[in-house]
Amino acid sequence: MKKKLSVLFCLFIGISLYAQSADVITELLESKEATFGQVSYLAAVQTNLIGEQDSYEAAVNALYEKGLIPVLEDPEAPIPLVDVVYIYSRLWPINGGLMYRITKGSPRYVFKQFQADGILNSKQEPGDFISGAKALSIYTSCVNKYSGFDMEAVSMESE
């Protein structure tokens, strides 16, 4: 029951806050492994680099052209966790630790910062591949932590 509520909560967040199409969110939730295209789509729509109707390939290209990802990746390729958090870290201002600031948010220190901030647990590894539902859950955690918008307070008010 808790897992179903979490999935519904993530779906609600994805649809209502950032207006991605329901088909894309549904596809992401059902994915056994999140892809570069899916994660890039979330980031590119949030930053208004693409429209909701654009493709995953357009999302990856837009992030690459804007300098949010260093390498042009295959949109269909599974995305390692370190790349998920690196892309997400470019969406919000993050007050990181010393090494995070010195390296200007290198993937290694973004990963460590997300662990320190409680978005990732200490058992997760940078090379792990995650499900689409987990990628969306991390995205939601970033919204809660870094955007100043507290979804937990909103959900408590509605009860």
XYZ file of N, CA and C in Angstrom, residues 33-154:
366
model
N 14.702 0.436 -15.794
C 15.908 1.261 -15.724
C 15.618 2.602 -16.388
N 15.847 3.676 -15.635
C 15.673 5.016 -16.188
C 16.704 5.233 -17.285
N 16.342 6.005 -18.293
C 17.250 6.281 -19.406
C 17.702 7.743 -19.375
N 18.776 8.021 -20.129
C 19.253 9.400 -20.248
C 18.141 10.288 -20.789
N 17.385 9.789 -21.743
C 16.313 10.572 -22.340
C 15.236 10.937 -21.341
N 14.823 9.986 -20.510
C 13.760 10.242 -19.538
C 14.185 11.280 -18.504
N 15.375 11.114 -17.950
C 15.868 12.053 -16.940
C 16.124 13.422 -17.567
N 16.671 13.426 -18.773
C 16.912 14.688 -19.474
C 15.604 15.401 -19.782
N 14.581 14.638 -20.106
C 13.265 15.215 -20.389
C 12.733 15.978 -19.175
N 12.799 15.357 -17.989
C 12.353 16.041 -16.769
C 13.092 17.363 -16.582
N 14.413 17.317 -16.749
C 15.232 18.511 -16.543
C 14.975 19.566 -17.617
N 14.877 19.146 -18.867
C 14.705 20.096 -19.971
C 13.331 20.763 -19.938
N 12.297 20.027 -19.564
C 10.966 20.633 -19.459
C 10.935 21.607 -18.288
N 11.542 21.226 -17.159
C 11.544 22.114 -15.996
C 12.252 23.424 -16.304
N 13.324 23.367 -17.054
C 14.096 24.575 -17.363
C 13.606 25.265 -18.634
N 12.490 24.800 -19.172
C 11.881 25.382 -20.372
C 12.787 25.354 -21.596
N 13.644 24.356 -21.673
C 14.491 24.194 -22.856
C 13.746 23.488 -23.978
N 12.743 22.703 -23.627
C 11.905 22.017 -24.610
C 10.453 22.110 -24.154
N 9.542 21.760 -25.057
C 8.127 21.698 -24.709
C 7.744 20.277 -24.335
N 6.545 20.126 -23.789
C 6.062 18.808 -23.371
C 5.990 17.814 -24.524
N 5.757 18.292 -25.707
C 5.574 17.415 -26.858
C 6.902 16.958 -27.477
N 8.012 17.513 -27.040
C 9.310 17.162 -27.617
C 9.766 15.774 -27.193
N 10.737 15.252 -27.921
C 11.228 13.881 -27.709
C 12.346 13.849 -26.672
N 12.674 12.614 -26.276
C 13.807 12.414 -25.372
C 15.107 12.870 -26.039
N 15.237 12.608 -27.319
C 16.444 13.031 -28.047
C 16.576 14.552 -28.020
N 15.473 15.249 -28.209
C 15.501 16.715 -28.142
C 15.910 17.185 -26.750
N 15.476 16.470 -25.730
C 15.826 16.831 -24.352
C 17.320 16.670 -24.108
N 17.878 15.536 -24.539
C 19.316 15.308 -24.357
C 20.113 16.362 -25.128
N 19.709 16.635 -26.350
C 20.403 17.653 -27.159
C 20.324 19.029 -26.508
N 19.162 19.383 -25.979
C 18.988 20.692 -25.341
C 19.883 20.833 -24.115
N 19.952 19.782 -23.288
C 20.823 19.847 -22.106
C 22.293 19.933 -22.507
N 22.672 19.211 -23.543
C 24.057 19.250 -24.015
C 24.404 20.639 -24.560
N 23.527 21.184 -25.390
C 23.774 22.506 -25.978
C 23.831 23.600 -24.918
N 23.063 23.452 -23.859
C 23.041 24.435 -22.778
C 24.198 24.238 -21.799
N 24.952 23.136 -21.950
C 26.086 22.866 -21.071
C 25.706 22.208 -19.756
N 24.482 21.688 -19.661
C 24.056 21.033 -18.422
C 24.548 19.598 -18.323
N 24.913 18.994 -19.442
C 25.570 17.689 -19.444
C 26.815 17.812 -20.320
N 27.923 17.177 -19.913
C 29.188 17.361 -20.623
C 29.327 16.557 -21.920
N 28.570 15.458 -22.048
C 28.717 14.574 -23.198
C 27.335 14.303 -23.787
N 27.245 14.291 -25.101
C 25.995 13.969 -25.774
C 25.767 12.467 -25.668
N 24.747 12.073 -24.934
C 24.487 10.661 -24.638
C 23.363 10.110 -25.505
N 23.296 8.781 -25.593
C 22.208 8.095 -26.274
C 20.967 8.187 -25.382
N 19.865 8.759 -25.883
C 18.659 8.914 -25.053
C 18.070 7.595 -24.565
N 18.337 6.498 -25.259
C 17.769 5.200 -24.880
C 18.657 4.420 -23.916
N 19.863 4.893 -23.668
C 20.809 4.178 -22.800
C 20.410 4.327 -21.333
N 20.562 3.253 -20.546
C 20.310 3.371 -19.103
C 21.265 4.408 -18.510
N 20.776 5.137 -17.535
C 21.570 6.215 -16.941
C 22.060 5.808 -15.551
N 23.378 5.899 -15.316
C 23.890 5.592 -13.975
C 23.438 6.652 -12.969
N 23.342 6.260 -11.732
C 22.860 7.147 -10.677
C 23.682 8.428 -10.580
N 24.986 8.346 -10.775
C 25.823 9.538 -10.679
C 25.409 10.572 -11.726
N 24.988 10.125 -12.903
C 24.543 11.062 -13.941
C 23.157 11.619 -13.633
N 22.301 10.812 -13.013
C 20.980 11.299 -12.608
C 21.144 12.469 -11.650
N 21.942 12.276 -10.610
C 22.080 13.334 -9.610
C 22.838 14.534 -10.167
N 23.763 14.298 -11.091
C 24.479 15.421 -11.706
C 23.504 16.298 -12.494
N 22.637 15.676 -13.279
C 21.653 16.448 -14.052
C 20.714 17.189 -13.101
N 20.219 16.493 -12.095
C 19.307 17.138 -11.153
C 19.986 18.279 -10.402
N 21.274 18.155 -10.126
C 21.979 19.193 -9.375
C 22.064 20.501 -10.152
N 21.894 20.439 -11.446
C 21.953 21.636 -12.283
C 20.627 22.392 -12.309
N 19.604 21.847 -11.672
C 18.273 22.450 -11.729
C 17.984 23.418 -10.586
N 18.686 23.268 -9.461
C 18.433 24.092 -8.294
C 19.750 24.581 -7.710
N 19.726 25.704 -7.006
C 20.940 26.128 -6.299
C 21.166 25.225 -5.086
N 22.358 24.677 -4.992
C 22.693 23.758 -3.906
C 23.872 24.340 -3.134
N 23.690 24.518 -1.846
C 24.776 24.972 -0.985
C 25.522 23.746 -0.504
N 26.535 23.363 -1.242
C 27.276 22.155 -0.909
C 28.441 22.413 0.011
N 29.133 21.319 0.309
C 30.320 21.391 1.145
C 31.498 22.000 0.405
N 32.634 22.020 1.056
C 33.836 22.644 0.513
C 34.253 22.044 -0.828
N 34.373 20.725 -0.895
C 34.803 20.092 -2.148
C 33.761 20.276 -3.254
N 32.509 20.289 -2.901
C 31.448 20.551 -3.886
C 31.664 21.937 -4.499
N 31.940 22.921 -3.660
C 32.134 24.286 -4.160
C 33.438 24.428 -4.925
N 34.506 23.804 -4.441
C 35.803 23.901 -5.123
C 35.728 23.298 -6.529
N 35.056 22.152 -6.646
C 34.977 21.465 -7.943
C 33.810 21.947 -8.791
N 33.097 22.967 -8.292
C 31.936 23.525 -8.993
C 30.896 22.454 -9.307
N 30.703 21.573 -8.351
C 29.676 20.544 -8.484
C 30.042 19.429 -9.440
N 31.254 18.892 -9.302
C 31.634 17.751 -10.141
C 30.736 16.565 -9.798
N 30.542 15.630 -10.741
C 29.649 14.492 -10.469
C 29.967 13.750 -9.176
N 31.246 13.549 -8.889
C 31.626 12.836 -7.667
C 31.113 13.545 -6.420
N 31.309 14.854 -6.361
C 30.926 15.602 -5.174
C 29.437 15.928 -5.139
N 28.798 15.963 -6.290
C 27.334 16.068 -6.301
C 26.755 14.816 -5.652
N 27.283 13.655 -6.031
C 26.811 12.395 -5.466
C 26.982 12.391 -3.957
N 28.155 12.801 -3.490
C 28.412 12.843 -2.049
C 27.511 13.862 -1.350
N 27.252 14.982 -2.012
C 26.374 15.999 -1.417
C 24.944 15.487 -1.294
N 24.472 14.774 -2.308
C 23.125 14.204 -2.243
C 23.023 13.169 -1.125
N 24.097 12.432 -0.883
C 24.099 11.500 0.243
C 24.073 12.271 1.565
N 24.876 13.309 1.668
C 24.916 14.109 2.898
C 23.578 14.792 3.172
N 22.874 15.173 2.112
C 21.588 15.852 2.255
C 20.426 14.883 2.458
N 20.706 13.568 2.435
C 19.668 12.581 2.679
C 18.819 12.233 1.473
N 19.197 12.700 0.311
C 18.446 12.368 -0.904
C 18.805 10.957 -1.368
N 20.065 10.594 -1.210
C 20.529 9.235 -1.484
C 20.985 8.623 -0.170
N 20.889 7.290 -0.071
C 21.421 6.663 1.143
C 22.882 6.284 0.922
N 23.567 5.993 1.991
C 25.011 5.742 1.924
C 25.358 4.421 1.237
N 24.386 3.546 1.034
C 24.653 2.263 0.386
C 24.578 2.343 -1.131
N 24.055 3.436 -1.655
C 23.952 3.561 -3.099
C 25.304 3.909 -3.693
N 25.576 3.343 -4.861
C 26.849 3.539 -5.547
C 26.647 4.387 -6.804
N 27.654 5.170 -7.198
C 27.521 6.016 -8.385
C 27.168 5.247 -9.667
N 27.653 4.032 -9.802
C 27.413 3.250 -11.016
C 26.104 2.479 -11.021
N 25.320 2.578 -9.954
C 24.042 1.862 -9.898
C 23.093 2.365 -10.979
N 22.315 1.443 -11.526
C 21.228 1.810 -12.420
C 19.954 1.719 -11.603
N 19.068 2.685 -11.784
C 17.858 2.748 -10.971
C 16.618 2.687 -11.854
N 15.505 2.366 -11.224
C 14.236 2.325 -11.948
C 13.765 3.751 -12.233
N 12.828 3.853 -13.141
C 12.244 5.150 -13.435
C 11.521 5.728 -12.231
N 10.846 4.860 -11.460
C 10.148 5.319 -10.257
C 11.143 5.903 -9.257
N 12.310 5.287 -9.114
C 13.335 5.797 -8.198
C 13.890 7.132 -8.711
N 14.076 7.255 -10.021
C 14.555 8.521 -10.601
C 13.559 9.645 -10.314
N 12.279 9.339 -10.430
C 11.248 10.335 -10.143
C 11.185 10.642 -8.649
N 11.417 9.642 -7.821
C 11.444 9.841 -6.379
C 12.608 10.758 -5.980
N 13.763 10.566 -6.583
C 14.919 11.430 -6.313
C 14.607 12.855 -6.763
N 13.982 12.977 -7.917
C 13.573 14.288 -8.434
C 12.659 14.992 -7.433
N 11.686 14.264 -6.907
C 10.756 14.811 -5.924
C 11.497 15.231 -4.655
N 12.451 14.422 -4.221
C 13.253 14.772 -3.041
C 14.040 16.054 -3.281
N 14.549 16.217 -4.492
C 15.284 17.444 -4.837
C 14.353 18.651 -4.804
N 13.138 18.492 -5.322
C 12.157 19.582 -5.270
C 11.937 19.978 -3.815
N 11.728 18.995 -2.953
C 11.486 19.272 -1.532
C 12.689 19.931 -0.866
N 13.882 19.460 -1.174
C 15.093 19.923 -0.489
C 15.609 21.261 -1.012
N 15.631 21.429 -2.329
C 16.345 22.560 -2.913
C 15.479 23.677 -3.472
N 14.209 23.419 -3.738
C 13.399 24.463 -4.380
C 12.721 25.385 -3.378
N 12.714 24.998 -2.116
C 12.006 25.793 -1.130
C 10.527 25.473 -1.082
N 10.081 24.542 -1.911
C 8.682 24.124 -1.942
C 8.571 22.810 -1.197
N 7.826 22.788 -0.103
C 7.736 21.606 0.750
C 6.464 20.830 0.462
N 6.578 19.738 -0.319
C 5.423 18.918 -0.677
C 4.873 18.181 0.540
N 5.713 17.859 1.505
C 5.226 17.167 2.705
C 4.260 18.063 3.472
N 4.559 19.357 3.556
C 3.659 20.283 4.249
C 2.350 20.411 3.489
N 2.415 20.428 2.158
C 1.202 20.525 1.348
C 0.347 19.276 1.542
